[in-house]
Every structure is written in C-alpha cells, then in structure tokens.
Amino acid sequence: MTPTRPARRRPPSGRVLGAWTVGALLSLLAFGPPALAQPIERIQSLIDQGDAQGALGLLGEVKEDRRQPQRSAQLFLLRSTARFMLGEREGGIADLDKALRLDPSLRQGWLNRGALDLSERRYGDASSAFEKARELDPQAVDNDLNLGVPLVLLGRIDEARQRFARYIERSERPAEAHLLVAKNFALGSQLALALTHLEQAIGIDERQRLIAKSDPAFGELARDPRFQRLLHTDNWVPPLGAWTEERTFDATYDAGRGPLLGAVIDALARLGIAYDSRIDVAPEWAVVWSKARIKVSALPDGRGTVTLQAAREALSRTEWQDLVDRLLAQIDYQLTPRIPR
C-alpha cells in the first residue's frame, strides 16, 4: 500500500528569555508536594496541572478550623500557591503566613516562604526558612540545593559550591541536578560555574541541552559565545557497539528549514513510530529521539544526512534492520516530488 503524504510540521525552535518571579524561583528549587489527605488531593492535582483557577474554585472560602489546624494549614497553603500562580501576590503571602502559623511543621510552607524571600531579595530570611525546612526533614535530598541558593546570591560562592556538590552527589538524577545547579549559578551571575554544570548535565543526558535553550534562568548567558557553542555542539557519544546506519539524501537541512528534517518527522508519523516531540534543532544539525537516536545533518555540498543509532540492548538485530529499512524508505518517499492529479 502506498502511503499518503501528510502535511509538513516544523520542529520547535528554542529561545531564551529572562524573568524573576516567585513561580520561576519555585521551579529552581527541588520542592515536592505536601502530604495531603485524600479529600484535597484533587486540588493539589489541579495546581500541579497549572489550573490555579480550577483549584481556587474547589477550595471555595477557606476558613480556619481550630479542631483541624493541620488540615486548615494545608488548605491555606494550597490557596496561597494558586494565588501566586495567578499573580495575586498579597493574597498569596497572607495565606502562606496563615498556613505556617497554624502548622509550623509544614515543610512545604517553609520552602515556599524561602522562595518568596528570595524573590524579594531577603536572602538571610530565605536561608532561615530553608534551614527550618531542613530541620523538619534532615534527610531530604533537596536541603543542600535549597540552602545553597541564597548563598550564591549573598556572594558566598565557596559555601554554595559545597552545598551543591553534596546535593548532586545524593541526587538520583544527576543530569537534572547539574541543570538545577547551573540555573541557580546563572541567576546569581556566576556564569562560568553555570556553564560548567550545564556542560556536565548535557554530558550525562543530552536532552538537558534542549531544556537549557528555552529556560529563562539562562537569560544572562544568552549572548555568551561559550553558551551558544555549548548549545550548538553535538558531543554525544554512542554506547559501545551501538547499531549505526547513515544515509545521504539529495535534500537540504538548512538549519531545520529545508525539506529533510520535515521528511524525517513525517516518515515517523506515517509509520506510527513514537518520537519525542521536543526536537533539538541547531544550525548544522537536529536530533529526534525515538526508538533510535535520529540525527539530521547538513553537508558542505548542500545535501543532508540522516544517521540512525541505537544501543544493541535496546533493539535486536532484526528489529534494528526493520526500523532502518522502513524509516529510510519512507523518508525517500516523503522527499519524492508528487505530480498533482
């Protein structure tokens, strides 16, 4: 059966912005949701999904219940978070203060208070809030990260580096840990340290490079040649003995604007092969992550190449050959000119 030609889709391109908000600061710290009773888990779920208005609708009017101070504190904390998300700063602060007054053991409240203090440049107060959070759970992996952030902003870089090193050492996701540290160093204008940790994050997991391209925390680095070089260089090393196949096509890459990258994406879609919609696009190459790592590159003569690679344990020889044959044939088909009927 001859496949039909789908409409072209363009891969997303990254852009770097700069912003200082409570929400942005919260995202730089390794916060987790508070432990909630079953009746209010739905509210937390809406907040996690970014639906602050929906969460407020479910919360309704929150009142202090002296018989259940901990539950009241959780509700005030949820409403505080929703209000911050909607830009209702004063209401968010008032609810956060009520939550901590009702239940000083609410660790998430102290984490949020610390983030608020950071946004208002009260770095000493932020340190105190994060220290209270540490006292409530001394074993929490995020303690060293959170306590390191105000140290960066206070210019106590050596102490911050020690905190961050302990955080990375204990983290189960080192690539993400390095990225978080890089973001905090970037916001503290410690650009060389930010680049060092960003490079390590990408070295562990190249998808961190794509995240960095659109993260506002790196706004100050946006025009730094070292930052741009890091984002536009593919240093990925395939696993030992990886399956590899490369094909050259008479089609241009042209920084992702040429027909070759679109043909690859269309071929995956037509064959029903799942792929990550986050496509890393650079001037000379693009990477699509699927069953195989698919790199589309430009050649000096204007043609383009498609390189497929996968770990041997990920696909059997038969599965690999089937993927290569089907995908390359479909790319050829997508690039073949059609005569209108």
mmCIF file of C-alpha atoms in Angstrom:
data_model
loop_
_atom_site.group_PDB
_atom_site.id
_atom_site.type_symbol
_atom_site.label_atom_id
_atom_site.label_comp_id
_atom_site.label_asym_id
_atom_site.label_seq_id
_atom_site.Cartn_x
_atom_site.Cartn_y
_atom_site.Cartn_z
ATOM 1 C CA MET A 1 0.000 0.000 0.000
ATOM 2 C CA THR A 2 1.395 3.402 -0.974
ATOM 3 C CA PRO A 3 1.407 5.822 1.980
ATOM 4 C CA THR A 4 -0.164 9.228 1.563
ATOM 5 C CA ARG A 5 1.842 12.354 2.123
ATOM 6 C CA PRO A 6 0.954 14.182 5.371
ATOM 7 C CA ALA A 7 1.149 17.912 5.889
ATOM 8 C CA ARG A 8 4.561 19.268 6.857
ATOM 9 C CA ARG A 9 5.229 20.037 10.522
ATOM 10 C CA ARG A 10 8.046 22.317 11.576
ATOM 11 C CA PRO A 11 10.146 21.360 14.585
ATOM 12 C CA PRO A 12 10.037 23.776 17.518
ATOM 13 C CA SER A 13 12.974 26.133 17.966
ATOM 14 C CA GLY A 14 14.305 27.114 21.386
ATOM 15 C CA ARG A 15 14.513 30.665 22.650
ATOM 16 C CA VAL A 16 15.963 32.105 25.829
ATOM 17 C CA LEU A 17 14.087 34.606 27.959
ATOM 18 C CA GLY A 18 14.787 36.264 31.296
ATOM 19 C CA ALA A 19 12.380 36.569 34.240
ATOM 20 C CA TRP A 20 12.372 36.934 38.029
ATOM 21 C CA THR A 21 9.102 35.755 39.573
ATOM 22 C CA VAL A 22 8.058 33.732 42.598
ATOM 23 C CA GLY A 23 6.914 30.969 40.250
ATOM 24 C CA ALA A 24 10.252 30.938 38.442
ATOM 25 C CA LEU A 25 12.142 30.753 41.709
ATOM 26 C CA LEU A 26 9.968 27.899 42.930
ATOM 27 C CA SER A 27 10.926 25.979 39.810
ATOM 28 C CA LEU A 28 14.629 26.305 40.627
ATOM 29 C CA LEU A 29 14.287 24.512 43.942
ATOM 30 C CA ALA A 30 13.632 20.812 44.396
ATOM 31 C CA PHE A 31 10.221 21.159 46.011
ATOM 32 C CA GLY A 32 7.753 18.307 46.312
ATOM 33 C CA PRO A 33 4.012 18.475 47.007
ATOM 34 C CA PRO A 34 2.933 18.398 50.640
ATOM 35 C CA ALA A 35 1.451 15.228 52.115
ATOM 36 C CA LEU A 36 -2.297 15.703 51.718
ATOM 37 C CA ALA A 37 -5.387 13.949 52.945
ATOM 38 C CA GLN A 38 -7.432 12.223 50.268
ATOM 39 C CA PRO A 39 -10.261 14.874 50.055
ATOM 40 C CA ILE A 40 -7.878 17.611 48.897
ATOM 41 C CA GLU A 41 -5.637 15.617 46.586
ATOM 42 C CA ARG A 42 -7.778 16.804 43.671
ATOM 43 C CA ILE A 43 -6.910 20.420 44.488
ATOM 44 C CA GLN A 44 -3.217 19.585 44.536
ATOM 45 C CA SER A 45 -3.619 17.778 41.209
ATOM 46 C CA LEU A 46 -5.166 20.855 39.592
ATOM 47 C CA ILE A 47 -2.309 23.009 40.857
ATOM 48 C CA ASP A 48 0.225 20.502 39.526
ATOM 49 C CA GLN A 49 -1.522 20.754 36.143
ATOM 50 C CA GLY A 50 -1.301 24.555 36.224
ATOM 51 C CA ASP A 51 -5.039 25.051 36.720
ATOM 52 C CA ALA A 52 -4.894 27.597 39.541
ATOM 53 C CA GLN A 53 -8.371 28.948 38.780
ATOM 54 C CA GLY A 54 -9.855 25.473 38.973
ATOM 55 C CA ALA A 55 -8.085 24.866 42.286
ATOM 56 C CA LEU A 56 -9.498 28.073 43.727
ATOM 57 C CA GLY A 57 -12.946 27.020 42.578
ATOM 58 C CA LEU A 58 -12.684 23.761 44.502
ATOM 59 C CA LEU A 59 -11.214 25.455 47.554
ATOM 60 C CA GLY A 60 -14.056 27.931 47.846
ATOM 61 C CA GLU A 61 -13.900 30.015 51.012
ATOM 62 C CA VAL A 62 -11.122 28.780 53.283
ATOM 63 C CA LYS A 63 -11.682 29.287 56.997
ATOM 64 C CA GLU A 64 -9.566 28.451 59.996
ATOM 65 C CA ASP A 65 -10.799 25.323 61.789
ATOM 66 C CA ARG A 66 -9.292 25.103 65.254
ATOM 67 C CA ARG A 67 -10.374 21.482 65.514
ATOM 68 C CA GLN A 68 -8.285 20.599 62.437
ATOM 69 C CA PRO A 69 -5.400 23.106 62.346
ATOM 70 C CA GLN A 70 -3.204 20.941 60.132
ATOM 71 C CA ARG A 71 -5.905 20.494 57.506
ATOM 72 C CA SER A 72 -6.672 24.209 57.616
ATOM 73 C CA ALA A 73 -2.969 24.914 57.128
ATOM 74 C CA GLN A 74 -2.848 22.644 54.070
ATOM 75 C CA LEU A 75 -5.854 24.419 52.548
ATOM 76 C CA PHE A 76 -4.335 27.852 53.145
ATOM 77 C CA LEU A 77 -1.069 26.636 51.608
ATOM 78 C CA LEU A 78 -2.890 25.361 48.520
ATOM 79 C CA ARG A 79 -4.782 28.616 48.126
ATOM 80 C CA SER A 80 -1.552 30.529 48.609
ATOM 81 C CA THR A 81 0.103 28.596 45.793
ATOM 82 C CA ALA A 82 -2.880 29.089 43.474
ATOM 83 C CA ARG A 83 -2.907 32.821 44.194
ATOM 84 C CA PHE A 84 0.795 33.151 43.467
ATOM 85 C CA MET A 85 0.238 31.356 40.166
ATOM 86 C CA LEU A 86 -2.467 33.886 39.273
ATOM 87 C CA GLY A 87 -0.287 36.843 40.241
ATOM 88 C CA GLU A 88 -2.264 37.595 43.423
ATOM 89 C CA ARG A 89 0.876 38.223 45.432
ATOM 90 C CA GLU A 90 -0.558 39.882 48.542
ATOM 91 C CA GLY A 91 -3.265 37.251 48.939
ATOM 92 C CA GLY A 92 -0.714 34.528 48.414
ATOM 93 C CA ILE A 93 1.553 35.939 51.116
ATOM 94 C CA ALA A 94 -1.335 36.276 53.576
ATOM 95 C CA ASP A 95 -2.415 32.670 53.034
ATOM 96 C CA LEU A 96 1.151 31.394 53.323
ATOM 97 C CA ASP A 97 1.626 33.189 56.643
ATOM 98 C CA LYS A 98 -1.654 31.722 57.940
ATOM 99 C CA ALA A 99 -0.604 28.229 56.906
ATOM 100 C CA LEU A 100 2.698 28.461 58.779
ATOM 101 C CA ARG A 101 1.056 29.985 61.842
ATOM 102 C CA LEU A 102 -1.443 27.140 62.005
ATOM 103 C CA ASP A 103 1.140 24.418 61.342
ATOM 104 C CA PRO A 104 4.826 25.365 61.733
ATOM 105 C CA SER A 105 5.734 21.765 60.855
ATOM 106 C CA LEU A 106 4.504 22.263 57.272
ATOM 107 C CA ARG A 107 7.795 21.823 55.421
ATOM 108 C CA GLN A 108 6.394 22.841 52.063
ATOM 109 C CA GLY A 109 5.288 26.119 53.609
ATOM 110 C CA TRP A 110 8.841 26.938 54.677
ATOM 111 C CA LEU A 111 10.125 26.046 51.232
ATOM 112 C CA ASN A 112 7.592 28.410 49.680
ATOM 113 C CA ARG A 113 8.447 31.092 52.233
ATOM 114 C CA GLY A 114 12.109 30.743 51.336
ATOM 115 C CA ALA A 115 11.325 31.117 47.629
ATOM 116 C CA LEU A 116 9.239 34.208 48.395
ATOM 117 C CA ASP A 117 12.096 35.720 50.414
ATOM 118 C CA LEU A 118 14.459 35.049 47.519
ATOM 119 C CA SER A 119 12.153 36.858 45.112
ATOM 120 C CA GLU A 120 12.173 39.860 47.456
ATOM 121 C CA ARG A 121 15.976 39.695 47.851
ATOM 122 C CA ARG A 122 15.795 38.898 51.547
ATOM 123 C CA TYR A 123 18.491 36.283 51.281
ATOM 124 C CA GLY A 124 19.143 35.944 55.014
ATOM 125 C CA ASP A 125 15.453 35.318 55.661
ATOM 126 C CA ALA A 126 15.433 32.772 52.828
ATOM 127 C CA SER A 127 18.329 30.922 54.471
ATOM 128 C CA SER A 128 16.405 30.832 57.761
ATOM 129 C CA ALA A 129 13.285 29.458 56.054
ATOM 130 C CA PHE A 130 15.247 26.759 54.252
ATOM 131 C CA GLU A 131 17.027 25.865 57.491
ATOM 132 C CA LYS A 132 13.633 25.314 59.158
ATOM 133 C CA ALA A 133 12.683 23.053 56.264
ATOM 134 C CA ARG A 134 15.933 21.130 56.761
ATOM 135 C CA GLU A 135 15.219 20.708 60.486
ATOM 136 C CA LEU A 136 11.820 19.222 59.645
ATOM 137 C CA ASP A 137 13.390 16.625 57.326
ATOM 138 C CA PRO A 138 17.181 16.451 57.758
ATOM 139 C CA GLN A 139 17.458 13.598 55.225
ATOM 140 C CA ALA A 140 15.678 15.370 52.350
ATOM 141 C CA VAL A 141 17.922 15.421 49.285
ATOM 142 C CA ASP A 142 16.846 18.948 48.354
ATOM 143 C CA ASN A 143 18.146 20.542 51.576
ATOM 144 C CA ASP A 144 21.615 21.292 50.248
ATOM 145 C CA LEU A 145 20.246 22.685 46.991
ATOM 146 C CA ASN A 146 17.802 24.992 48.756
ATOM 147 C CA LEU A 147 20.371 26.207 51.285
ATOM 148 C CA GLY A 148 22.889 26.802 48.514
ATOM 149 C CA VAL A 149 20.697 29.195 46.546
ATOM 150 C CA PRO A 150 20.767 32.181 48.960
ATOM 151 C CA LEU A 151 24.490 31.580 49.482
ATOM 152 C CA VAL A 152 25.035 32.216 45.760
ATOM 153 C CA LEU A 153 23.015 35.416 45.901
ATOM 154 C CA LEU A 154 24.894 36.543 49.021
ATOM 155 C CA GLY A 155 28.174 36.037 47.174
ATOM 156 C CA ARG A 156 29.290 33.172 49.414
ATOM 157 C CA ILE A 157 30.263 31.077 46.426
ATOM 158 C CA ASP A 158 32.593 28.549 48.061
ATOM 159 C CA GLU A 159 29.921 27.624 50.619
ATOM 160 C CA ALA A 160 27.329 27.382 47.859
ATOM 161 C CA ARG A 161 29.565 25.098 45.811
ATOM 162 C CA GLN A 162 29.963 22.761 48.786
ATOM 163 C CA ARG A 163 26.190 22.626 49.286
ATOM 164 C CA PHE A 164 25.536 21.995 45.607
ATOM 165 C CA ALA A 165 28.210 19.290 45.430
ATOM 166 C CA ARG A 166 26.511 17.386 48.255
ATOM 167 C CA TYR A 167 23.148 17.793 46.529
ATOM 168 C CA ILE A 168 24.454 16.410 43.236
ATOM 169 C CA GLU A 169 26.205 13.532 44.980
ATOM 170 C CA ARG A 170 22.971 12.449 46.682
ATOM 171 C CA SER A 171 20.647 13.012 43.727
ATOM 172 C CA GLU A 172 19.211 10.019 41.898
ATOM 173 C CA ARG A 173 19.018 12.114 38.699
ATOM 174 C CA PRO A 174 22.460 13.709 38.322
ATOM 175 C CA ALA A 175 21.752 15.335 34.948
ATOM 176 C CA GLU A 176 18.748 17.199 36.327
ATOM 177 C CA ALA A 177 20.714 18.042 39.475
ATOM 178 C CA HIS A 178 23.538 19.603 37.475
ATOM 179 C CA LEU A 179 20.983 21.554 35.434
ATOM 180 C CA LEU A 180 19.321 22.953 38.578
ATOM 181 C CA VAL A 181 22.686 23.989 39.968
ATOM 182 C CA ALA A 182 23.599 25.593 36.639
ATOM 183 C CA LYS A 183 20.349 27.582 36.667
ATOM 184 C CA ASN A 184 20.964 28.884 40.161
ATOM 185 C CA PHE A 185 24.530 29.879 39.375
ATOM 186 C CA ALA A 186 23.258 31.649 36.242
ATOM 187 C CA LEU A 187 20.675 33.623 38.231
ATOM 188 C CA GLY A 188 23.469 34.581 40.644
ATOM 189 C CA SER A 189 25.577 35.839 37.700
ATOM 190 C CA GLN A 190 28.163 33.114 38.272
ATOM 191 C CA LEU A 191 28.292 32.394 34.574
ATOM 192 C CA ALA A 192 31.463 30.284 34.419
ATOM 193 C CA LEU A 193 30.145 27.939 37.108
ATOM 194 C CA ALA A 194 26.748 27.835 35.384
ATOM 195 C CA LEU A 195 28.402 26.767 32.134
ATOM 196 C CA THR A 196 30.487 24.114 33.894
ATOM 197 C CA HIS A 197 27.432 22.454 35.425
ATOM 198 C CA LEU A 198 25.360 22.837 32.278
ATOM 199 C CA GLU A 199 28.071 21.071 30.290
ATOM 200 C CA GLN A 200 28.090 18.234 32.821
ATOM 201 C CA ALA A 201 24.278 17.982 32.673
ATOM 202 C CA ILE A 202 24.347 17.692 28.888
ATOM 203 C CA GLY A 203 27.201 15.200 29.037
ATOM 204 C CA ILE A 204 25.047 12.902 31.176
ATOM 205 C CA ASP A 205 21.790 13.466 29.276
ATOM 206 C CA GLU A 206 21.859 15.429 26.040
ATOM 207 C CA ARG A 207 18.176 16.355 26.371
ATOM 208 C CA GLN A 208 19.200 18.841 29.055
ATOM 209 C CA ARG A 209 20.665 20.916 26.212
ATOM 210 C CA LEU A 210 17.231 21.342 24.693
ATOM 211 C CA ILE A 211 15.765 22.365 28.067
ATOM 212 C CA ALA A 212 18.510 24.960 28.510
ATOM 213 C CA LYS A 213 17.716 26.547 25.137
ATOM 214 C CA SER A 214 14.336 27.807 26.335
ATOM 215 C CA ASP A 215 14.928 28.223 30.090
ATOM 216 C CA PRO A 216 14.633 31.866 31.244
ATOM 217 C CA ALA A 217 17.151 31.227 34.025
ATOM 218 C CA PHE A 218 19.901 31.360 31.387
ATOM 219 C CA GLY A 219 18.830 34.749 30.049
ATOM 220 C CA GLU A 220 22.074 36.446 31.099
ATOM 221 C CA LEU A 221 24.034 33.789 29.229
ATOM 222 C CA ALA A 222 22.024 34.042 26.016
ATOM 223 C CA ARG A 223 24.630 36.055 24.094
ATOM 224 C CA ASP A 224 27.680 34.411 25.609
ATOM 225 C CA PRO A 225 29.646 32.653 22.822
ATOM 226 C CA ARG A 226 30.529 29.794 25.186
ATOM 227 C CA PHE A 227 26.853 29.208 25.939
ATOM 228 C CA GLN A 228 25.896 29.306 22.260
ATOM 229 C CA ARG A 229 28.743 26.957 21.375
ATOM 230 C CA LEU A 230 27.574 24.503 24.037
ATOM 231 C CA LEU A 231 24.009 24.591 22.725
ATOM 232 C CA HIS A 232 25.048 24.176 19.099
ATOM 233 C CA THR A 233 27.637 21.412 19.540
ATOM 234 C CA ASP A 234 26.712 17.738 19.427
ATOM 235 C CA ASN A 235 29.188 15.851 21.611
ATOM 236 C CA TRP A 236 27.004 12.794 22.080
ATOM 237 C CA VAL A 237 28.961 9.533 22.140
ATOM 238 C CA PRO A 238 27.048 6.378 21.169
ATOM 239 C CA PRO A 239 27.275 3.377 23.501
ATOM 240 C CA LEU A 240 29.959 0.842 22.679
ATOM 241 C CA GLY A 241 28.920 -1.357 19.752
ATOM 242 C CA ALA A 242 25.769 0.657 19.003
ATOM 243 C CA TRP A 243 23.771 -0.094 15.841
ATOM 244 C CA THR A 244 24.549 2.634 13.285
ATOM 245 C CA GLU A 245 23.220 3.459 9.838
ATOM 246 C CA GLU A 246 23.815 6.631 7.800
ATOM 247 C CA ARG A 247 22.175 7.709 4.547
ATOM 248 C CA THR A 248 22.783 10.783 2.401
ATOM 249 C CA PHE A 249 19.826 12.428 0.667
ATOM 250 C CA ASP A 250 19.588 14.962 -2.135
ATOM 251 C CA ALA A 251 17.678 17.263 0.173
ATOM 252 C CA THR A 252 18.833 20.176 2.295
ATOM 253 C CA TYR A 253 18.774 20.526 6.053
ATOM 254 C CA ASP A 254 19.156 24.350 6.055
ATOM 255 C CA ALA A 255 19.018 24.845 9.855
ATOM 256 C CA GLY A 256 15.819 22.789 10.018
ATOM 257 C CA ARG A 257 14.043 24.841 7.347
ATOM 258 C CA GLY A 258 14.924 22.518 4.490
ATOM 259 C CA PRO A 259 12.793 19.530 3.472
ATOM 260 C CA LEU A 260 14.941 16.801 5.046
ATOM 261 C CA LEU A 261 14.026 17.271 8.715
ATOM 262 C CA GLY A 262 10.348 17.600 7.851
ATOM 263 C CA ALA A 263 10.555 14.400 5.824
ATOM 264 C CA VAL A 264 12.041 12.531 8.794
ATOM 265 C CA ILE A 265 9.276 13.717 11.115
ATOM 266 C CA ASP A 266 6.579 12.934 8.575
ATOM 267 C CA ALA A 267 8.050 9.470 7.986
ATOM 268 C CA LEU A 268 7.953 8.669 11.697
ATOM 269 C CA ALA A 269 4.358 9.838 11.890
ATOM 270 C CA ARG A 270 3.282 7.883 8.812
ATOM 271 C CA LEU A 271 4.867 4.686 10.147
ATOM 272 C CA GLY A 272 3.343 5.153 13.583
ATOM 273 C CA ILE A 273 6.756 5.221 15.258
ATOM 274 C CA ALA A 274 6.603 7.167 18.509
ATOM 275 C CA TYR A 275 9.078 10.011 18.909
ATOM 276 C CA ASP A 276 9.742 12.812 21.362
ATOM 277 C CA SER A 277 8.033 15.966 20.112
ATOM 278 C CA ARG A 278 10.836 18.008 21.695
ATOM 279 C CA ILE A 279 13.249 18.190 18.775
ATOM 280 C CA ASP A 280 16.689 19.701 19.304
ATOM 281 C CA VAL A 281 17.378 21.985 16.348
ATOM 282 C CA ALA A 282 20.767 23.649 15.772
ATOM 283 C CA PRO A 283 22.158 25.454 12.696
ATOM 284 C CA GLU A 284 24.062 22.408 11.394
ATOM 285 C CA TRP A 285 22.045 19.505 12.816
ATOM 286 C CA ALA A 286 18.898 18.350 14.571
ATOM 287 C CA VAL A 287 18.250 15.391 16.855
ATOM 288 C CA VAL A 288 14.988 13.457 17.058
ATOM 289 C CA TRP A 289 14.658 10.898 19.851
ATOM 290 C CA SER A 290 12.690 7.752 19.042
ATOM 291 C CA LYS A 291 13.439 4.022 19.177
ATOM 292 C CA ALA A 292 16.715 5.177 17.724
ATOM 293 C CA ARG A 293 18.552 8.474 18.022
ATOM 294 C CA ILE A 294 17.994 10.178 14.679
ATOM 295 C CA LYS A 295 20.392 12.949 13.678
ATOM 296 C CA VAL A 296 19.750 15.069 10.608
ATOM 297 C CA SER A 297 22.826 16.981 9.434
ATOM 298 C CA ALA A 298 23.941 19.379 6.725
ATOM 299 C CA LEU A 299 26.787 18.537 4.327
ATOM 300 C CA PRO A 300 29.034 21.207 2.765
ATOM 301 C CA ASP A 301 27.665 20.439 -0.720
ATOM 302 C CA GLY A 302 24.103 21.271 0.359
ATOM 303 C CA ARG A 303 22.872 17.719 0.743
ATOM 304 C CA GLY A 304 21.818 16.261 4.061
ATOM 305 C CA THR A 305 22.425 13.088 6.016
ATOM 306 C CA VAL A 306 20.270 11.037 8.351
ATOM 307 C CA THR A 307 22.132 8.995 10.955
ATOM 308 C CA LEU A 308 20.317 6.348 12.995
ATOM 309 C CA GLN A 309 21.885 4.936 16.161
ATOM 310 C CA ALA A 310 20.630 2.701 18.978
ATOM 311 C CA ALA A 311 22.125 0.649 21.783
ATOM 312 C CA ARG A 312 22.317 -3.050 20.974
ATOM 313 C CA GLU A 313 20.373 -3.943 24.096
ATOM 314 C CA ALA A 314 17.543 -1.640 23.011
ATOM 315 C CA LEU A 315 16.813 -3.414 19.723
ATOM 316 C CA SER A 316 17.554 -6.876 18.359
ATOM 317 C CA ARG A 317 19.337 -7.136 15.015
ATOM 318 C CA THR A 318 16.038 -7.958 13.313
ATOM 319 C CA GLU A 319 14.209 -5.067 14.969
ATOM 320 C CA TRP A 320 17.033 -2.698 14.078
ATOM 321 C CA GLN A 321 17.142 -3.720 10.428
ATOM 322 C CA ASP A 322 13.359 -3.486 10.146
ATOM 323 C CA LEU A 323 13.421 0.037 11.602
ATOM 324 C CA VAL A 324 16.212 1.147 9.268
ATOM 325 C CA ASP A 325 14.612 -0.296 6.136
ATOM 326 C CA ARG A 326 11.133 1.067 6.824
ATOM 327 C CA LEU A 327 12.197 4.513 8.002
ATOM 328 C CA LEU A 328 14.727 5.261 5.271
ATOM 329 C CA ALA A 329 12.308 4.046 2.587
ATOM 330 C CA GLN A 330 9.576 6.273 3.984
ATOM 331 C CA ILE A 331 11.910 9.290 4.111
ATOM 332 C CA ASP A 332 12.711 8.654 0.437
ATOM 333 C CA TYR A 333 9.008 8.564 -0.303
ATOM 334 C CA GLN A 334 8.342 11.784 1.609
ATOM 335 C CA LEU A 335 11.032 13.538 -0.443
ATOM 336 C CA THR A 336 9.802 12.266 -3.818
ATOM 337 C CA PRO A 337 8.056 15.022 -5.845
ATOM 338 C CA ARG A 338 4.380 14.374 -6.493
ATOM 339 C CA ILE A 339 2.583 15.165 -9.736
ATOM 340 C CA PRO A 340 -0.841 16.638 -8.986
ATOM 341 C CA ARG A 341 -3.720 14.680 -10.430
#
